[in-house]
Tab-separated table of C-alpha atoms in Angstrom:
chain	number	residue	atom	x	y	z
R	1195	MET	CA	106.966	156.147	28.508
R	1196	ALA	CA	106.928	159.695	29.800
R	1197	PRO	CA	103.971	161.800	28.676
R	1198	ALA	CA	106.272	164.013	26.605
R	1199	ALA	CA	107.738	160.974	24.912
R	1200	ALA	CA	104.297	159.592	24.232
R	1201	SER	CA	103.176	162.850	22.672
R	1202	GLN	CA	106.013	162.781	20.126
R	1203	HIS	CA	105.228	159.151	19.376
R	1204	GLN	CA	101.661	160.110	18.581
R	1205	ALA	CA	102.710	163.146	16.574
R	1206	THR	CA	105.006	161.128	14.335
R	1207	THR	CA	102.745	158.111	13.859
R	1208	VAL	CA	99.810	158.836	11.591
R	1209	ALA	CA	97.040	156.278	11.326
R	1210	PRO	CA	96.300	155.562	7.664
R	1211	THR	CA	92.906	156.604	6.344
R	1212	SER	CA	90.985	155.740	3.207
R	1213	GLY	CA	91.582	159.275	1.909
R	1214	ARG	CA	95.375	158.894	1.724
R	1215	LYS	CA	97.584	156.837	-0.542
R	1216	VAL	CA	101.013	155.388	0.141
R	1217	VAL	CA	103.609	156.917	-2.186
R	1218	ASP	CA	106.697	155.286	-0.645
R	1219	GLU	CA	107.465	152.605	1.922
R	1220	VAL	CA	110.601	151.581	3.787
R	1221	SER	CA	110.907	147.884	4.657
R	1222	GLY	CA	107.828	147.766	6.897
R	1223	TRP	CA	109.050	150.588	9.115
R	1224	LEU	CA	107.687	153.748	7.533
R	1225	ARG	CA	105.228	154.867	4.881
R	1226	VAL	CA	105.076	158.240	3.184
R	1227	MET	CA	101.539	159.305	2.298
R	1228	ASP	CA	100.502	161.408	-0.688
R	1229	ASP	CA	99.664	164.356	1.591
R	1230	GLY	CA	103.213	164.347	2.980
R	1231	SER	CA	102.300	162.782	6.331
R	1232	ILE	CA	104.348	159.907	7.764
R	1233	ASP	CA	102.922	156.631	9.048
R	1234	ARG	CA	105.302	154.691	11.329
R	1235	THR	CA	102.863	151.850	12.007
R	1236	TRP	CA	104.872	148.617	11.798
R	1237	THR	CA	103.810	146.544	8.787
R	1238	GLY	CA	106.677	144.029	8.776
R	1239	PRO	CA	106.861	140.550	10.359
R	1240	PRO	CA	104.574	140.511	13.421
R	1241	GLN	CA	107.127	138.552	15.456
R	1242	ALA	CA	109.344	141.663	15.525
R	1243	LEU	CA	106.637	143.866	17.063
R	1244	PRO	CA	107.411	142.974	20.718
R	1245	LEU	CA	110.867	144.522	20.322
R	1246	MET	CA	109.218	147.886	19.630
R	1247	GLN	CA	107.026	147.973	22.720
R	1248	PRO	CA	107.795	150.784	25.198
R	1249	VAL	CA	109.127	149.895	28.642
R	1250	GLN	CA	107.633	151.958	31.450
R	1251	PRO	CA	109.993	153.539	34.012
R	1252	TYR	CA	110.308	152.028	37.490
R	1253	ALA	CA	111.747	153.446	40.717
R	1254	VAL	CA	111.717	150.065	42.474
R	1255	PRO	CA	114.879	148.170	41.488
R	1256	ARG	CA	114.668	145.403	38.894
R	1257	ASP	CA	117.647	143.262	37.937
R	1258	GLY	CA	119.996	145.578	39.796
R	1259	HIS	CA	118.885	148.976	38.470
R	1260	THR	CA	116.121	151.573	38.419
R	1261	LEU	CA	114.720	153.363	35.371
R	1262	HIS	CA	113.625	157.006	35.302
R	1263	ASP	CA	112.210	159.389	32.701
R	1264	LEU	CA	113.152	163.067	32.699
R	1265	PRO	CA	110.771	165.011	30.428
R	1266	GLY	CA	112.259	168.204	29.065
R	1267	GLU	CA	114.368	169.555	26.243
R	1268	PRO	CA	115.335	166.953	25.226
R	1269	ASN	CA	113.493	164.063	26.884
R	1270	LEU	CA	115.902	161.802	28.741
R	1271	ARG	CA	115.700	158.283	30.137
R	1272	VAL	CA	118.118	157.299	32.916
R	1273	TYR	CA	119.302	153.860	34.045
R	1274	LEU	CA	120.787	153.908	37.568
R	1275	PRO	CA	122.588	150.732	38.670
R	1276	GLU	CA	122.418	149.705	42.318
R	1277	VAL	CA	125.905	150.206	43.736
R	1278	ASP	CA	127.455	150.981	47.086
R	1279	ALA	CA	127.944	154.719	46.657
R	1280	GLY	CA	130.296	154.814	49.629
R	1281	SER	CA	132.789	152.453	48.035
R	1282	VAL	CA	132.249	153.246	44.351
R	1283	GLY	CA	131.568	156.979	44.410
R	1284	ARG	CA	130.044	158.761	41.449
R	1285	LEU	CA	129.707	156.718	38.271
R	1286	PRO	CA	130.828	157.364	34.704
R	1287	VAL	CA	128.042	158.341	32.335
R	1288	ILE	CA	127.167	156.573	29.094
R	1289	VAL	CA	125.061	158.746	26.795
R	1290	GLN	CA	123.259	156.565	24.262
R	1291	LEU	CA	122.205	158.025	20.910
R	1292	HIS	CA	119.733	155.646	19.309
R	1293	GLY	CA	119.738	154.381	15.750
R	1294	GLY	CA	116.967	154.026	13.199
R	1295	GLY	CA	118.486	155.731	10.184
R	1296	PHE	CA	117.534	159.107	11.733
R	1297	CYS	CA	113.917	158.290	10.746
R	1298	ILE	CA	112.491	155.740	13.195
R	1299	SER	CA	112.920	154.313	16.688
R	1300	HIS	CA	112.457	155.404	20.297
R	1301	PRO	CA	114.763	154.898	23.304
R	1302	SER	CA	111.937	153.387	25.395
R	1303	TRP	CA	111.666	150.333	23.117
R	1304	VAL	CA	112.423	146.845	24.409
R	1305	LEU	CA	115.194	146.382	21.841
R	1306	TYR	CA	117.259	149.165	23.468
R	1307	HIS	CA	116.095	148.583	27.024
R	1308	HIS	CA	117.329	145.020	27.380
R	1309	PHE	CA	120.862	145.917	26.241
R	1310	TYR	CA	121.380	149.271	27.951
R	1311	ALA	CA	119.914	148.139	31.288
R	1312	ARG	CA	122.383	145.278	31.192
R	1313	LEU	CA	125.238	147.591	30.199
R	1314	ALA	CA	124.488	150.018	33.062
R	1315	CYS	CA	124.877	147.217	35.593
R	1316	ALA	CA	127.909	145.621	33.946
R	1317	VAL	CA	130.151	148.708	33.718
R	1318	PRO	CA	128.687	150.019	36.165
R	1319	ALA	CA	127.639	153.396	34.782
R	1320	VAL	CA	124.742	155.797	34.669
R	1321	VAL	CA	123.189	155.318	31.233
R	1322	VAL	CA	121.351	158.316	29.803
R	1323	THR	CA	119.345	157.748	26.643
R	1324	ALA	CA	117.740	160.534	24.654
R	1325	GLU	CA	114.709	160.997	22.448
R	1326	LEU	CA	115.988	162.278	19.110
R	1327	PRO	CA	114.016	164.153	16.426
R	1328	LEU	CA	113.023	162.070	13.439
R	1329	ALA	CA	113.383	162.678	9.714
R	1330	PRO	CA	111.907	163.460	7.259
R	1331	GLU	CA	109.952	165.843	9.501
R	1332	GLN	CA	113.283	167.035	10.941
R	1333	ARG	CA	116.298	166.409	8.764
R	1334	LEU	CA	119.925	166.502	9.795
R	1335	PRO	CA	121.530	168.404	11.485
R	1336	ALA	CA	118.561	168.463	13.936
R	1337	GLN	CA	119.716	165.170	15.466
R	1338	ILE	CA	123.233	166.530	16.003
R	1339	TYR	CA	121.906	169.630	17.747
R	1340	THR	CA	119.784	167.436	20.022
R	1341	GLY	CA	122.796	165.247	20.823
R	1342	VAL	CA	124.695	168.334	21.937
R	1343	ASP	CA	121.643	169.498	23.914
R	1344	VAL	CA	121.637	166.168	25.784
R	1345	LEU	CA	125.111	166.980	27.072
R	1346	ARG	CA	124.068	170.539	27.958
R	1347	ARG	CA	121.111	169.270	29.962
R	1348	LEU	CA	123.246	166.616	31.658
R	1349	ARG	CA	125.811	169.278	32.601
R	1350	SER	CA	123.108	171.605	33.917
R	1351	ILE	CA	121.606	168.893	36.132
R	1352	ALA	CA	124.986	167.776	37.444
R	1353	MET	CA	126.009	171.347	38.333
R	1354	SER	CA	122.760	172.187	40.113
R	1355	ASP	CA	122.800	172.849	43.837
R	1356	GLU	CA	121.655	170.072	46.123
R	1357	GLY	CA	117.896	170.237	46.598
R	1358	SER	CA	117.356	172.756	43.795
R	1359	LEU	CA	115.915	170.285	41.290
R	1360	ASP	CA	112.137	169.829	41.216
R	1361	ASP	CA	112.258	166.323	39.733
R	1362	PRO	CA	113.389	163.573	42.154
R	1363	ALA	CA	114.824	161.610	39.224
R	1364	ALA	CA	116.978	164.590	38.233
R	1365	GLU	CA	118.282	164.753	41.808
R	1366	LEU	CA	119.187	161.052	41.659
R	1367	LEU	CA	121.051	161.690	38.414
R	1368	ARG	CA	122.860	164.674	39.939
R	1369	GLU	CA	123.998	162.567	42.885
R	1370	ALA	CA	125.147	159.569	40.825
R	1371	ALA	CA	126.801	161.025	37.704
R	1372	ASP	CA	130.450	161.955	37.278
R	1373	ILE	CA	130.242	164.180	34.223
R	1374	SER	CA	134.017	164.362	33.899
R	1375	ARG	CA	133.722	160.797	32.566
R	1376	VAL	CA	131.128	160.872	29.778
R	1377	PHE	CA	131.149	158.284	27.017
R	1378	LEU	CA	129.026	158.636	23.884
R	1379	VAL	CA	127.584	155.368	22.573
R	1380	GLY	CA	125.539	155.166	19.381
R	1381	ASP	CA	123.734	152.384	17.552
R	1382	SER	CA	123.831	152.430	13.742
R	1383	SER	CA	122.974	156.018	12.714
R	1384	GLY	CA	123.536	156.904	16.360
R	1385	GLY	CA	127.149	155.911	15.725
R	1386	ASN	CA	127.345	158.752	13.204
R	1387	LEU	CA	126.102	161.058	15.947
R	1388	VAL	CA	128.848	159.871	18.295
R	1389	HIS	CA	131.435	161.158	15.813
R	1390	LEU	CA	129.531	164.347	14.966
R	1391	VAL	CA	128.588	165.321	18.527
R	1392	ALA	CA	132.060	164.533	19.877
R	1393	ALA	CA	133.584	166.715	17.157
R	1394	ARG	CA	131.235	169.614	18.015
R	1395	VAL	CA	132.151	169.374	21.698
R	1396	GLY	CA	135.841	169.122	20.838
R	1397	GLU	CA	135.646	172.209	18.646
R	1398	ASP	CA	134.174	174.202	21.540
R	1399	GLY	CA	137.191	173.383	23.695
R	1400	ALA	CA	137.490	171.809	27.131
R	1401	ASP	CA	136.936	175.076	29.017
R	1402	ALA	CA	133.546	175.647	27.386
R	1403	TRP	CA	132.224	172.318	28.691
R	1404	ALA	CA	134.049	171.920	32.019
R	1405	PRO	CA	133.468	170.092	34.253
R	1406	LEU	CA	131.811	167.859	31.627
R	1407	ARG	CA	134.337	165.911	29.577
R	1408	VAL	CA	133.701	163.482	26.739
R	1409	ALA	CA	136.220	160.792	27.633
R	1410	GLY	CA	135.451	158.449	24.741
R	1411	GLY	CA	133.194	157.560	21.851
R	1412	ILE	CA	131.749	154.142	20.990
R	1413	PRO	CA	130.056	153.945	17.568
R	1414	ILE	CA	128.408	150.519	17.197
R	1415	HIS	CA	127.884	149.572	13.541
R	1416	PRO	CA	127.830	153.259	12.496
R	1417	GLY	CA	125.987	154.297	9.353
R	1418	PHE	CA	129.071	155.477	7.486
R	1419	VAL	CA	128.757	154.956	3.745
R	1420	ARG	CA	129.690	156.369	0.359
R	1421	ALA	CA	127.547	157.306	-2.621
R	1422	THR	CA	128.927	154.301	-4.499
R	1423	ARG	CA	128.173	150.815	-3.228
R	1424	SER	CA	130.913	149.086	-1.258
R	1425	LYS	CA	131.776	145.446	-1.858
R	1426	SER	CA	130.000	144.361	1.337
R	1427	GLU	CA	126.824	146.182	0.248
R	1428	LEU	CA	126.801	144.185	-2.976
R	1429	GLN	CA	127.241	140.800	-1.313
R	1430	PRO	CA	124.027	138.759	-0.959
R	1431	THR	CA	122.901	138.646	2.674
R	1432	PRO	CA	119.814	137.265	4.403
R	1433	ASP	CA	116.967	139.723	4.937
R	1434	SER	CA	117.156	141.504	8.288
R	1435	VAL	CA	114.439	143.354	10.169
R	1436	PHE	CA	117.109	145.734	11.418
R	1437	PHE	CA	118.872	146.661	8.191
R	1438	THR	CA	118.345	146.369	4.433
R	1439	LEU	CA	119.666	148.256	1.441
R	1440	ASP	CA	116.179	149.674	1.018
R	1441	MET	CA	116.362	151.130	4.531
R	1442	LEU	CA	119.886	152.445	3.961
R	1443	ASP	CA	119.023	154.253	0.742
R	1444	LYS	CA	115.592	155.622	1.620
R	1445	PHE	CA	116.251	156.627	5.206
R	1446	LEU	CA	119.372	158.570	4.274
R	1447	ALA	CA	117.553	160.251	1.381
R	1448	MET	CA	114.939	161.397	3.908
R	1449	ALA	CA	117.444	162.399	6.598
R	1450	LEU	CA	120.282	164.154	4.775
R	1451	PRO	CA	119.906	167.792	3.747
R	1452	LYS	CA	117.898	168.025	0.537
R	1453	GLY	CA	120.057	167.458	-2.513
R	1454	ALA	CA	122.875	165.804	-0.568
R	1455	THR	CA	124.342	162.404	-1.434
R	1456	LYS	CA	125.755	159.772	0.906
R	1457	ASP	CA	129.159	161.435	0.447
R	1458	HIS	CA	127.909	164.201	2.759
R	1459	PRO	CA	130.057	164.689	5.901
R	1460	TYR	CA	127.206	163.413	8.097
R	1461	THR	CA	127.455	159.967	6.519
R	1462	CYS	CA	130.989	159.956	5.095
R	1463	PRO	CA	133.372	161.626	7.577
R	1464	MET	CA	136.293	159.864	5.891
R	1465	GLY	CA	135.408	161.271	2.454
R	1466	PRO	CA	136.646	164.204	0.386
R	1467	ASN	CA	133.899	166.635	1.444
R	1468	VAL	CA	135.094	167.113	5.028
R	1469	PRO	CA	138.088	168.778	6.664
R	1470	PRO	CA	141.009	166.367	7.145
R	1471	LEU	CA	140.368	164.075	10.106
R	1472	GLU	CA	143.690	165.214	11.552
R	1473	SER	CA	142.029	168.571	12.276
R	1474	VAL	CA	138.890	167.093	13.893
R	1475	PRO	CA	139.124	167.008	17.712
R	1476	LEU	CA	137.934	163.548	18.716
R	1477	PRO	CA	138.233	161.542	21.945
R	1478	PRO	CA	139.534	157.946	21.975
R	1479	MET	CA	137.161	155.727	20.009
R	1480	LEU	CA	136.025	152.104	20.210
R	1481	VAL	CA	134.296	151.136	16.946
R	1482	ALA	CA	132.266	147.924	16.791
R	1483	VAL	CA	131.999	146.404	13.295
R	1484	ALA	CA	129.728	143.461	12.509
R	1485	GLU	CA	131.420	140.927	10.241
R	1486	LYS	CA	128.250	140.350	8.198
R	1487	ASP	CA	127.082	143.970	8.139
R	1488	LEU	CA	126.060	145.383	4.772
R	1489	ILE	CA	128.234	148.419	5.506
R	1490	ARG	CA	131.151	146.541	7.053
R	1491	ASP	CA	133.619	147.800	4.441
R	1492	THR	CA	132.888	151.492	4.974
R	1493	ASN	CA	132.909	150.962	8.754
R	1494	LEU	CA	136.418	149.549	8.441
R	1495	GLU	CA	137.377	152.374	6.087
R	1496	TYR	CA	136.341	154.836	8.789
R	1497	CYS	CA	138.539	153.036	11.325
R	1498	ASP	CA	141.486	153.072	8.914
R	1499	ALA	CA	140.958	156.797	8.300
R	1500	LEU	CA	141.011	157.494	12.047
R	1501	ARG	CA	144.266	155.569	12.404
R	1502	ALA	CA	145.817	157.351	9.445
R	1503	ALA	CA	144.865	160.672	11.051
R	1504	GLY	CA	146.674	159.721	14.246
R	1505	LYS	CA	143.517	159.211	16.297
R	1506	GLU	CA	143.263	156.697	19.119
R	1507	VAL	CA	140.925	153.971	17.873
R	1508	GLU	CA	140.172	150.394	18.849
R	1509	VAL	CA	138.157	148.065	16.626
R	1510	LEU	CA	135.967	145.212	17.813
R	1511	ILE	CA	134.853	142.776	15.101
R	1512	ASN	CA	131.596	141.006	15.942
R	1513	ARG	CA	132.379	137.671	14.305
R	1514	GLY	CA	129.533	136.090	12.368
R	1515	MET	CA	127.102	138.846	13.326
R	1516	SER	CA	124.969	141.235	11.275
R	1517	HIS	CA	123.938	144.861	11.823
R	1518	SER	CA	122.607	145.663	15.333
R	1519	PHE	CA	122.479	141.961	16.259
R	1520	TYR	CA	122.758	142.765	19.992
R	1521	LEU	CA	119.444	144.657	19.976
R	1522	ASN	CA	117.486	141.528	19.033
R	1523	LYS	CA	116.581	140.337	22.525
R	1524	PHE	CA	115.121	137.087	21.236
R	1525	ALA	CA	118.331	136.111	19.440
R	1526	VAL	CA	120.522	137.234	22.353
R	1527	ASP	CA	118.457	135.156	24.810
R	1528	MET	CA	117.937	132.041	22.685
R	1529	ASP	CA	120.936	131.698	20.375
R	1530	PRO	CA	124.161	130.866	22.270
R	1531	THR	CA	126.459	132.425	19.662
R	1532	THR	CA	124.507	135.686	19.506
R	1533	GLY	CA	124.404	135.796	23.291
R	1534	GLU	CA	128.155	135.259	23.463
R	1535	ARG	CA	128.840	138.035	20.945
R	1536	ALA	CA	126.561	140.411	22.869
R	1537	GLN	CA	128.496	139.656	26.043
R	1538	GLU	CA	131.774	140.288	24.194
R	1539	LEU	CA	130.437	143.693	23.164
R	1540	ILE	CA	129.458	144.552	26.741
R	1541	ASP	CA	132.855	143.375	28.018
R	1542	ALA	CA	134.658	145.482	25.401
R	1543	ILE	CA	132.677	148.601	26.349
R	1544	LYS	CA	133.316	147.952	30.057
R	1545	SER	CA	137.053	147.577	29.417
R	1546	PHE	CA	137.191	150.687	27.211
R	1547	VAL	CA	135.443	152.798	29.850
R	1548	ALA	CA	137.743	151.512	32.605
R	1549	ARG	CA	140.857	152.380	30.568
R	1550	HIS	CA	139.742	155.918	29.623
R	1551	LEU	CA	138.590	157.397	32.899
């Protein structure tokens, strides 16, 4: 982890002391103390802890790619696949916006690393992940602003003169990235950011961002919900480390603007409190929906709303899978069905990118 990334980790993880009391807890992920501080020490099943360990960057290739950290505003992490630049040329860019209900998670964790390293090599594409601010310390729209800032920093690096960048990793990114082919990918709440950031960029107009172009958006199991429970939320499902109703309710209460409900535009872009989707400038979208996701129904409602608004949208149903299944490295490696579904997701993203260049 880059020093800047480590410093935020320390700033947002408060070691509990005997002088503080827990006033609220979210499914092992987060505790709110009576003095208002936040403790993100994992208290859930210990077997899940390895998925949250940070992966250090490496400039020597591993499994067909290198991994670089770019400290700055915001902190970036870059996966560069090994390709023959002479025959392939510059690569499309996948910008990953991580999940965690806007309240937890870090892009250096194993659970993201194993999937996005694999995706970078499969497409192939430059994958840029970003460290997002966390609620409740920083509520929405802070995460949206940071998502837009990721694109600004990417554009600035790509447009820099050869040899003008102090960081060797930034120079590698400048040489490899084709910013006219940027795809936003988001996991869970990061899927909300795909929609929200793409809309902000679209509202600015192509000229404001040229030569950067958002060619597509890929929300994976986005956190789109309504204030009233959907049918899929009410269905009994096995407990999941990645997603529970407790996490859904409490994280969004901490992340949305104070006083807002889940019908807020940040979490319900297909609801009555937003401008008609017909007026929202969005790129082509590939939406992944897990068949056993608690919020499957509202994910599908979002897809239907995009279609009804005349937007270009493809839907991939992850059969038999639950929320963020592909991030569980243990299940992907050891369970044949989960591994197959993860490969289907990678293949679908690869195909979508190839068809929207």
